[in-house]
Structure formats: C-alpha cells, structure tokens
C-alpha cells in the first residue's frame, strides 16, 4: 500500500507532465511563443519565416500550443491567426502552481521540516 508521500509524489509527477509544461519543453515551441509575444497575432507562414522550420512543422507546433492553452486562434477568411492566450496561459500556470504547492509539502517538504520530524519535539516541551 502506497504511503501519503508516495501518492503525493506520483501526483506531482503528473503535474510535471501537464500539457502546458510538455508544450514548453520543446525549444521550437518556446521560439514560436516568443515570436508571438514580440510580434503579435500572426499566421503560421509569417511565424515560420524567421525560424529554421518548415511552415507545416510550425503548424504542428501551433496545434500543440493551442491544445495546451498557450495560444488562441481565430479564422480570417482562409487564414488562421494565432496569438498568445495571456489569460489562459496565466490560469494554467496558477493551477499548476496551486496543485504543486498542495503536493510538495507531502512528498518533499523543506529540509527544516524533515529535520524536525526526524528529531521530534524537544524534551520538556
């Protein structure tokens, strides 16, 4: 039977495997997000132009970023315009932070707490 610490550690690993963090683990996707931050809403071809990536590869990366909630897309005729989804990005980061905050004390508390737990309360307390 798993201990509370082991369960919390498994849950924290799931947090680290979130779509948001997985999407940002790929350097090309980080470059795409940087491009959008610096240049504003753009279509895939415009994003791909300064990058060492084919348009089709950029489109696949944009799909991952869209699924992770990092970017938004809107149609303008036959074109799709992508932009950073600031509120969505922030909400996902806050959710990851809140979940990690709740789990970290169970699976990997600060060293001072670990020392206190091992030693127990001082005599005479």
mmCIF file of N, CA and C in Angstrom, residues 9-120:
data_model
loop_
_atom_site.group_PDB
_atom_site.id
_atom_site.type_symbol
_atom_site.label_atom_id
_atom_site.label_comp_id
_atom_site.label_asym_id
_atom_site.label_seq_id
_atom_site.Cartn_x
_atom_site.Cartn_y
_atom_site.Cartn_z
ATOM 1 N N UNK A 9 3.845 12.203 -4.409
ATOM 2 C CA UNK A 9 4.928 12.248 -5.388
ATOM 3 C C UNK A 9 4.419 11.850 -6.772
ATOM 4 N N UNK A 10 3.585 10.815 -6.855
ATOM 5 C CA UNK A 10 3.020 10.405 -8.150
ATOM 6 C C UNK A 10 2.151 11.518 -8.738
ATOM 7 N N UNK A 11 1.369 12.165 -7.888
ATOM 8 C CA UNK A 11 0.516 13.267 -8.349
ATOM 9 C C UNK A 11 1.357 14.447 -8.826
ATOM 10 N N UNK A 12 2.449 14.724 -8.140
ATOM 11 C CA UNK A 12 3.328 15.814 -8.547
ATOM 12 C C UNK A 12 3.990 15.512 -9.886
ATOM 13 N N UNK A 13 4.326 14.260 -10.132
ATOM 14 C CA UNK A 13 4.869 13.866 -11.438
ATOM 15 C C UNK A 13 3.839 14.140 -12.530
ATOM 16 N N UNK A 14 2.569 13.872 -12.252
ATOM 17 C CA UNK A 14 1.507 14.175 -13.222
ATOM 18 C C UNK A 14 1.452 15.669 -13.512
ATOM 19 N N UNK A 15 1.640 16.474 -12.489
ATOM 20 C CA UNK A 15 1.656 17.928 -12.679
ATOM 21 C C UNK A 15 2.789 18.307 -13.622
ATOM 22 N N UNK A 16 3.959 17.703 -13.419
ATOM 23 C CA UNK A 16 5.104 17.999 -14.282
ATOM 24 C C UNK A 16 4.880 17.542 -15.715
ATOM 25 N N UNK A 17 4.037 16.534 -15.900
ATOM 26 C CA UNK A 17 3.723 16.031 -17.239
ATOM 27 C C UNK A 17 2.531 16.747 -17.868
ATOM 28 N N UNK A 18 2.108 17.861 -17.281
ATOM 29 C CA UNK A 18 0.939 18.574 -17.793
ATOM 30 C C UNK A 18 1.161 19.014 -19.239
ATOM 31 N N UNK A 19 0.076 19.254 -19.946
ATOM 32 C CA UNK A 19 0.173 19.716 -21.334
ATOM 33 C C UNK A 19 0.957 21.014 -21.448
ATOM 34 N N UNK A 20 0.735 21.902 -20.507
ATOM 35 C CA UNK A 20 1.411 23.198 -20.555
ATOM 36 C C UNK A 20 2.920 23.023 -20.477
ATOM 37 N N UNK A 21 3.401 22.315 -19.470
ATOM 38 C CA UNK A 21 4.846 22.146 -19.305
ATOM 39 C C UNK A 21 5.431 21.296 -20.424
ATOM 40 N N UNK A 22 4.688 20.292 -20.885
ATOM 41 C CA UNK A 22 5.167 19.476 -22.005
ATOM 42 C C UNK A 22 5.292 20.317 -23.269
ATOM 43 N N UNK A 23 4.323 21.199 -23.482
ATOM 44 C CA UNK A 23 4.361 22.064 -24.671
ATOM 45 C C UNK A 23 5.574 22.985 -24.627
ATOM 46 N N UNK A 24 5.919 23.477 -23.455
ATOM 47 C CA UNK A 24 7.042 24.391 -23.321
ATOM 48 C C UNK A 24 8.385 23.682 -23.230
ATOM 49 N N UNK A 25 8.374 22.358 -23.158
ATOM 50 C CA UNK A 25 9.623 21.599 -23.087
ATOM 51 C C UNK A 25 10.330 21.533 -24.444
ATOM 52 N N UNK A 26 9.629 21.873 -25.496
ATOM 53 C CA UNK A 26 10.190 21.827 -26.852
ATOM 54 C C UNK A 26 10.711 23.217 -27.223
ATOM 55 N N UNK A 27 12.014 23.359 -27.457
ATOM 56 C CA UNK A 27 12.576 24.688 -27.767
ATOM 57 C C UNK A 27 11.909 25.384 -28.954
ATOM 58 N N UNK A 28 11.523 24.645 -29.972
ATOM 59 C CA UNK A 28 10.873 25.274 -31.140
ATOM 60 C C UNK A 28 9.558 25.936 -30.735
ATOM 61 N N UNK A 29 8.815 25.305 -29.833
ATOM 62 C CA UNK A 29 7.550 25.897 -29.395
ATOM 63 C C UNK A 29 7.791 27.141 -28.548
ATOM 64 N N UNK A 30 8.848 27.132 -27.758
ATOM 65 C CA UNK A 30 9.190 28.323 -26.989
ATOM 66 C C UNK A 30 9.520 29.468 -27.944
ATOM 67 N N UNK A 31 10.238 29.172 -29.009
ATOM 68 C CA UNK A 31 10.566 30.203 -30.009
ATOM 69 C C UNK A 31 9.307 30.745 -30.676
ATOM 70 N N UNK A 32 8.345 29.885 -30.937
ATOM 71 C CA UNK A 32 7.077 30.325 -31.535
ATOM 72 C C UNK A 32 6.342 31.253 -30.575
ATOM 73 N N UNK A 33 6.298 30.886 -29.296
ATOM 74 C CA UNK A 33 5.648 31.748 -28.299
ATOM 75 C C UNK A 33 6.382 33.081 -28.208
ATOM 76 N N UNK A 34 7.702 33.060 -28.207
ATOM 77 C CA UNK A 34 8.481 34.305 -28.181
ATOM 78 C C UNK A 34 8.147 35.174 -29.388
ATOM 79 N N UNK A 35 8.069 34.549 -30.557
ATOM 80 C CA UNK A 35 7.732 35.297 -31.775
ATOM 81 C C UNK A 35 6.385 35.990 -31.609
ATOM 82 N N UNK A 36 5.391 35.247 -31.139
ATOM 83 C CA UNK A 36 4.059 35.822 -30.967
ATOM 84 C C UNK A 36 4.058 36.934 -29.917
ATOM 85 N N UNK A 37 4.802 36.755 -28.836
ATOM 86 C CA UNK A 37 4.888 37.795 -27.816
ATOM 87 C C UNK A 37 5.476 39.083 -28.394
ATOM 88 N N UNK A 38 6.523 38.949 -29.183
ATOM 89 C CA UNK A 38 7.220 40.111 -29.719
ATOM 90 C C UNK A 38 6.524 40.734 -30.929
ATOM 91 N N UNK A 39 5.825 39.929 -31.722
ATOM 92 C CA UNK A 39 5.267 40.412 -32.991
ATOM 93 C C UNK A 39 3.750 40.477 -33.034
ATOM 94 N N UNK A 40 3.108 39.903 -32.039
ATOM 95 C CA UNK A 40 1.655 39.942 -32.018
ATOM 96 C C UNK A 40 1.030 38.870 -32.900
ATOM 97 N N UNK A 41 -0.291 38.939 -33.058
ATOM 98 C CA UNK A 41 -1.029 37.920 -33.815
ATOM 99 C C UNK A 41 -0.455 37.727 -35.224
ATOM 100 N N UNK A 42 -0.280 36.465 -35.596
ATOM 101 C CA UNK A 42 0.331 36.142 -36.895
ATOM 102 C C UNK A 42 -0.184 34.803 -37.392
ATOM 103 N N UNK A 43 -0.063 34.595 -38.694
ATOM 104 C CA UNK A 43 -0.404 33.291 -39.256
ATOM 105 C C UNK A 43 0.849 32.422 -39.302
ATOM 106 N N UNK A 44 0.653 31.137 -39.505
ATOM 107 C CA UNK A 44 1.747 30.163 -39.432
ATOM 108 C C UNK A 44 2.895 30.499 -40.387
ATOM 109 N N UNK A 45 2.583 30.922 -41.599
ATOM 110 C CA UNK A 45 3.630 31.247 -42.568
ATOM 111 C C UNK A 45 4.514 32.396 -42.121
ATOM 112 N N UNK A 46 3.908 33.398 -41.522
ATOM 113 C CA UNK A 46 4.657 34.551 -41.022
ATOM 114 C C UNK A 46 5.532 34.132 -39.843
ATOM 115 N N UNK A 47 4.991 33.272 -38.983
ATOM 116 C CA UNK A 47 5.754 32.774 -37.829
ATOM 117 C C UNK A 47 6.934 31.937 -38.307
ATOM 118 N N UNK A 48 6.715 31.124 -39.317
ATOM 119 C CA UNK A 48 7.756 30.216 -39.810
ATOM 120 C C UNK A 48 8.884 30.948 -40.526
ATOM 121 N N UNK A 49 8.606 32.104 -41.134
ATOM 122 C CA UNK A 49 9.596 32.794 -41.969
ATOM 123 C C UNK A 49 10.955 32.997 -41.284
ATOM 124 N N UNK A 50 11.015 33.539 -40.061
ATOM 125 C CA UNK A 50 12.336 33.752 -39.459
ATOM 126 C C UNK A 50 12.894 32.526 -38.733
ATOM 127 N N UNK A 51 12.105 31.490 -38.630
ATOM 128 C CA UNK A 51 12.537 30.301 -37.888
ATOM 129 C C UNK A 51 13.120 29.267 -38.843
ATOM 130 N N UNK A 52 14.015 28.404 -38.349
ATOM 131 C CA UNK A 52 14.585 27.357 -39.203
ATOM 132 C C UNK A 52 13.658 26.141 -39.287
ATOM 133 N N UNK A 53 12.357 26.409 -39.477
ATOM 134 C CA UNK A 53 11.351 25.349 -39.515
ATOM 135 C C UNK A 53 10.442 25.546 -40.719
ATOM 136 N N UNK A 54 9.999 24.431 -41.267
ATOM 137 C CA UNK A 54 9.023 24.498 -42.353
ATOM 138 C C UNK A 54 7.684 24.954 -41.799
ATOM 139 N N UNK A 55 6.864 25.548 -42.662
ATOM 140 C CA UNK A 55 5.546 26.021 -42.247
ATOM 141 C C UNK A 55 4.713 24.887 -41.662
ATOM 142 N N UNK A 56 4.789 23.691 -42.257
ATOM 143 C CA UNK A 56 3.996 22.559 -41.773
ATOM 144 C C UNK A 56 4.425 22.147 -40.355
ATOM 145 N N UNK A 57 5.702 22.252 -40.062
ATOM 146 C CA UNK A 57 6.208 21.923 -38.729
ATOM 147 C C UNK A 57 5.727 22.973 -37.731
ATOM 148 N N UNK A 58 5.770 24.233 -38.125
ATOM 149 C CA UNK A 58 5.272 25.314 -37.261
ATOM 150 C C UNK A 58 3.786 25.091 -36.995
ATOM 151 N N UNK A 59 3.034 24.699 -38.011
ATOM 152 C CA UNK A 59 1.601 24.442 -37.834
ATOM 153 C C UNK A 59 1.361 23.330 -36.815
ATOM 154 N N UNK A 60 2.159 22.282 -36.866
ATOM 155 C CA UNK A 60 2.016 21.186 -35.891
ATOM 156 C C UNK A 60 2.341 21.677 -34.474
ATOM 157 N N UNK A 61 3.390 22.487 -34.359
ATOM 158 C CA UNK A 61 3.740 23.039 -33.051
ATOM 159 C C UNK A 61 2.635 23.975 -32.545
ATOM 160 N N UNK A 62 2.052 24.755 -33.437
ATOM 161 C CA UNK A 62 0.961 25.649 -33.041
ATOM 162 C C UNK A 62 -0.232 24.848 -32.533
ATOM 163 N N UNK A 63 -0.484 23.700 -33.127
ATOM 164 C CA UNK A 63 -1.585 22.838 -32.669
ATOM 165 C C UNK A 63 -1.333 22.376 -31.229
ATOM 166 N N UNK A 64 -0.108 21.984 -30.925
ATOM 167 C CA UNK A 64 0.248 21.562 -29.562
ATOM 168 C C UNK A 64 0.065 22.735 -28.597
ATOM 169 N N UNK A 65 0.530 23.909 -28.990
ATOM 170 C CA UNK A 65 0.392 25.097 -28.144
ATOM 171 C C UNK A 65 -1.072 25.473 -27.948
ATOM 172 N N UNK A 66 -1.860 25.304 -28.988
ATOM 173 C CA UNK A 66 -3.299 25.574 -28.908
ATOM 174 C C UNK A 66 -3.969 24.595 -27.947
ATOM 175 N N UNK A 67 -3.643 23.317 -28.079
ATOM 176 C CA UNK A 67 -4.212 22.283 -27.195
ATOM 177 C C UNK A 67 -3.799 22.493 -25.733
ATOM 178 N N UNK A 68 -2.620 23.055 -25.525
ATOM 179 C CA UNK A 68 -2.124 23.297 -24.172
ATOM 180 C C UNK A 68 -2.694 24.587 -23.577
ATOM 181 N N UNK A 69 -3.377 25.371 -24.399
ATOM 182 C CA UNK A 69 -3.966 26.610 -23.921
ATOM 183 C C UNK A 69 -2.999 27.777 -23.867
ATOM 184 N N UNK A 70 -1.881 27.653 -24.566
ATOM 185 C CA UNK A 70 -0.896 28.741 -24.592
ATOM 186 C C UNK A 70 -1.192 29.775 -25.664
ATOM 187 N N UNK A 71 -1.796 29.327 -26.751
ATOM 188 C CA UNK A 71 -2.149 30.254 -27.829
ATOM 189 C C UNK A 71 -3.621 30.098 -28.163
ATOM 190 N N UNK A 72 -4.131 31.115 -28.811
ATOM 191 C CA UNK A 72 -5.501 31.070 -29.317
ATOM 192 C C UNK A 72 -5.421 31.219 -30.835
ATOM 193 N N UNK A 73 -6.488 30.880 -31.507
ATOM 194 C CA UNK A 73 -6.527 31.004 -32.963
ATOM 195 C C UNK A 73 -7.889 31.534 -33.376
ATOM 196 N N UNK A 74 -7.875 32.361 -34.404
ATOM 197 C CA UNK A 74 -9.129 32.849 -34.972
ATOM 198 C C UNK A 74 -9.021 32.774 -36.487
ATOM 199 N N UNK A 75 -10.152 32.577 -37.131
ATOM 200 C CA UNK A 75 -10.168 32.492 -38.593
ATOM 201 C C UNK A 75 -10.398 33.871 -39.183
ATOM 202 N N UNK A 76 -9.641 34.179 -40.189
ATOM 203 C CA UNK A 76 -9.839 35.367 -41.011
ATOM 204 C C UNK A 76 -9.830 34.884 -42.453
ATOM 205 N N UNK A 77 -11.020 34.627 -42.959
ATOM 206 C CA UNK A 77 -11.109 34.039 -44.295
ATOM 207 C C UNK A 77 -10.551 32.627 -44.265
ATOM 208 N N UNK A 78 -9.556 32.383 -45.111
ATOM 209 C CA UNK A 78 -8.940 31.057 -45.157
ATOM 210 C C UNK A 78 -7.734 30.961 -44.215
ATOM 211 N N UNK A 79 -7.369 32.066 -43.606
ATOM 212 C CA UNK A 79 -6.188 32.087 -42.740
ATOM 213 C C UNK A 79 -6.581 31.877 -41.283
ATOM 214 N N UNK A 80 -5.666 31.299 -40.527
ATOM 215 C CA UNK A 80 -5.816 31.201 -39.063
ATOM 216 C C UNK A 80 -4.749 32.100 -38.457
ATOM 217 N N UNK A 81 -5.203 32.963 -37.596
ATOM 218 C CA UNK A 81 -4.306 33.897 -36.931
ATOM 219 C C UNK A 81 -4.111 33.418 -35.491
ATOM 220 N N UNK A 82 -2.857 33.260 -35.102
ATOM 221 C CA UNK A 82 -2.507 32.761 -33.770
ATOM 222 C C UNK A 82 -2.003 33.913 -32.903
ATOM 223 N N UNK A 83 -2.271 33.805 -31.622
ATOM 224 C CA UNK A 83 -1.806 34.800 -30.664
ATOM 225 C C UNK A 83 -1.620 34.120 -29.315
ATOM 226 N N UNK A 84 -0.793 34.701 -28.466
ATOM 227 C CA UNK A 84 -0.618 34.170 -27.121
ATOM 228 C C UNK A 84 -1.921 34.404 -26.355
ATOM 229 N N UNK A 85 -2.388 33.365 -25.685
ATOM 230 C CA UNK A 85 -3.595 33.458 -24.867
ATOM 231 C C UNK A 85 -3.138 33.783 -23.443
ATOM 232 N N UNK A 86 -2.920 35.070 -23.168
ATOM 233 C CA UNK A 86 -2.396 35.502 -21.874
ATOM 234 C C UNK A 86 -3.210 35.021 -20.684
ATOM 235 N N UNK A 87 -4.527 35.284 -20.662
ATOM 236 C CA UNK A 87 -5.327 34.822 -19.521
ATOM 237 C C UNK A 87 -5.346 33.297 -19.388
ATOM 238 N N UNK A 88 -5.425 32.580 -20.496
ATOM 239 C CA UNK A 88 -5.415 31.112 -20.445
ATOM 240 C C UNK A 88 -4.084 30.579 -19.942
ATOM 241 N N UNK A 89 -3.004 31.175 -20.422
ATOM 242 C CA UNK A 89 -1.662 30.794 -20.007
ATOM 243 C C UNK A 89 -1.492 31.015 -18.503
ATOM 244 N N UNK A 90 -1.896 32.186 -18.033
ATOM 245 C CA UNK A 90 -1.781 32.510 -16.617
ATOM 246 C C UNK A 90 -2.646 31.579 -15.760
ATOM 247 N N UNK A 91 -3.859 31.297 -16.198
ATOM 248 C CA UNK A 91 -4.744 30.401 -15.441
ATOM 249 C C UNK A 91 -4.137 29.010 -15.327
ATOM 250 N N UNK A 92 -3.532 28.521 -16.394
ATOM 251 C CA UNK A 92 -2.917 27.193 -16.349
ATOM 252 C C UNK A 92 -1.691 27.178 -15.437
ATOM 253 N N UNK A 93 -0.882 28.227 -15.510
ATOM 254 C CA UNK A 93 0.279 28.315 -14.608
ATOM 255 C C UNK A 93 -0.166 28.363 -13.151
ATOM 256 N N UNK A 94 -1.196 29.143 -12.868
ATOM 257 C CA UNK A 94 -1.689 29.241 -11.491
ATOM 258 C C UNK A 94 -2.241 27.903 -11.006
ATOM 259 N N UNK A 95 -2.926 27.166 -11.881
ATOM 260 C CA UNK A 95 -3.461 25.859 -11.497
ATOM 261 C C UNK A 95 -2.327 24.880 -11.197
ATOM 262 N N UNK A 96 -1.294 24.891 -12.030
ATOM 263 C CA UNK A 96 -0.140 24.016 -11.803
ATOM 264 C C UNK A 96 0.544 24.392 -10.490
ATOM 265 N N UNK A 97 0.728 25.678 -10.256
ATOM 266 C CA UNK A 97 1.373 26.147 -9.027
ATOM 267 C C UNK A 97 0.565 25.745 -7.798
ATOM 268 N N UNK A 98 -0.747 25.923 -7.853
ATOM 269 C CA UNK A 98 -1.597 25.572 -6.707
ATOM 270 C C UNK A 98 -1.535 24.073 -6.415
ATOM 271 N N UNK A 99 -1.598 23.276 -7.461
ATOM 272 C CA UNK A 99 -1.547 21.832 -7.266
ATOM 273 C C UNK A 99 -0.182 21.402 -6.724
ATOM 274 N N UNK A 100 0.881 21.966 -7.286
ATOM 275 C CA UNK A 100 2.223 21.633 -6.813
ATOM 276 C C UNK A 100 2.403 22.069 -5.366
ATOM 277 N N UNK A 101 1.899 23.253 -5.008
ATOM 278 C CA UNK A 101 2.024 23.755 -3.639
ATOM 279 C C UNK A 101 1.364 22.796 -2.651
ATOM 280 N N UNK A 102 0.203 22.265 -3.027
ATOM 281 C CA UNK A 102 -0.513 21.344 -2.141
ATOM 282 C C UNK A 102 0.225 20.013 -1.994
ATOM 283 N N UNK A 103 0.890 19.576 -3.045
ATOM 284 C CA UNK A 103 1.544 18.267 -3.021
ATOM 285 C C UNK A 103 2.964 18.284 -2.461
ATOM 286 N N UNK A 104 3.670 19.380 -2.675
ATOM 287 C CA UNK A 104 5.089 19.405 -2.332
ATOM 288 C C UNK A 104 5.328 19.220 -0.826
ATOM 289 N N UNK A 105 4.454 19.716 0.001
ATOM 290 C CA UNK A 105 4.640 19.536 1.441
ATOM 291 C C UNK A 105 4.467 18.074 1.853
ATOM 292 N N UNK A 106 3.725 17.315 1.051
ATOM 293 C CA UNK A 106 3.521 15.897 1.365
ATOM 294 C C UNK A 106 4.667 15.029 0.854
ATOM 295 N N UNK A 107 5.166 15.350 -0.332
ATOM 296 C CA UNK A 107 6.180 14.461 -0.919
ATOM 297 C C UNK A 107 7.608 14.921 -0.699
ATOM 298 N N UNK A 108 7.805 16.218 -0.576
ATOM 299 C CA UNK A 108 9.187 16.697 -0.460
ATOM 300 C C UNK A 108 9.225 18.012 0.311
ATOM 301 N N UNK A 109 8.989 17.938 1.608
ATOM 302 C CA UNK A 109 8.971 19.146 2.434
ATOM 303 C C UNK A 109 10.355 19.769 2.536
ATOM 304 N N UNK A 110 10.399 21.038 2.938
ATOM 305 C CA UNK A 110 11.703 21.704 3.111
ATOM 306 C C UNK A 110 12.561 20.952 4.119
ATOM 307 N N UNK A 111 13.892 21.016 3.984
ATOM 308 C CA UNK A 111 14.797 20.292 4.888
ATOM 309 C C UNK A 111 14.548 20.576 6.365
ATOM 310 N N UNK A 112 14.201 21.785 6.735
ATOM 311 C CA UNK A 112 13.973 22.107 8.147
ATOM 312 C C UNK A 112 12.832 21.268 8.715
ATOM 313 N N UNK A 113 11.775 21.069 7.936
ATOM 314 C CA UNK A 113 10.649 20.266 8.406
ATOM 315 C C UNK A 113 11.033 18.799 8.527
ATOM 316 N N UNK A 114 11.831 18.322 7.598
ATOM 317 C CA UNK A 114 12.262 16.924 7.639
ATOM 318 C C UNK A 114 13.087 16.695 8.896
ATOM 319 N N UNK A 115 13.990 17.619 9.207
ATOM 320 C CA UNK A 115 14.827 17.506 10.400
ATOM 321 C C UNK A 115 13.968 17.501 11.649
ATOM 322 N N UNK A 116 12.983 18.406 11.712
ATOM 323 C CA UNK A 116 12.110 18.458 12.873
ATOM 324 C C UNK A 116 11.317 17.174 13.036
ATOM 325 N N UNK A 117 10.851 16.616 11.935
ATOM 326 C CA UNK A 117 10.073 15.376 12.009
ATOM 327 C C UNK A 117 10.924 14.220 12.520
ATOM 328 N N UNK A 118 12.166 14.170 12.073
ATOM 329 C CA UNK A 118 13.037 13.070 12.476
ATOM 330 C C UNK A 118 13.407 13.178 13.952
ATOM 331 N N UNK A 119 13.717 14.385 14.390
ATOM 332 C CA UNK A 119 14.150 14.571 15.772
ATOM 333 C C UNK A 119 12.974 14.551 16.738
ATOM 334 N N UNK A 120 11.811 14.991 16.271
ATOM 335 C CA UNK A 120 10.663 15.069 17.158
ATOM 336 C C UNK A 120 10.766 16.295 18.047
#
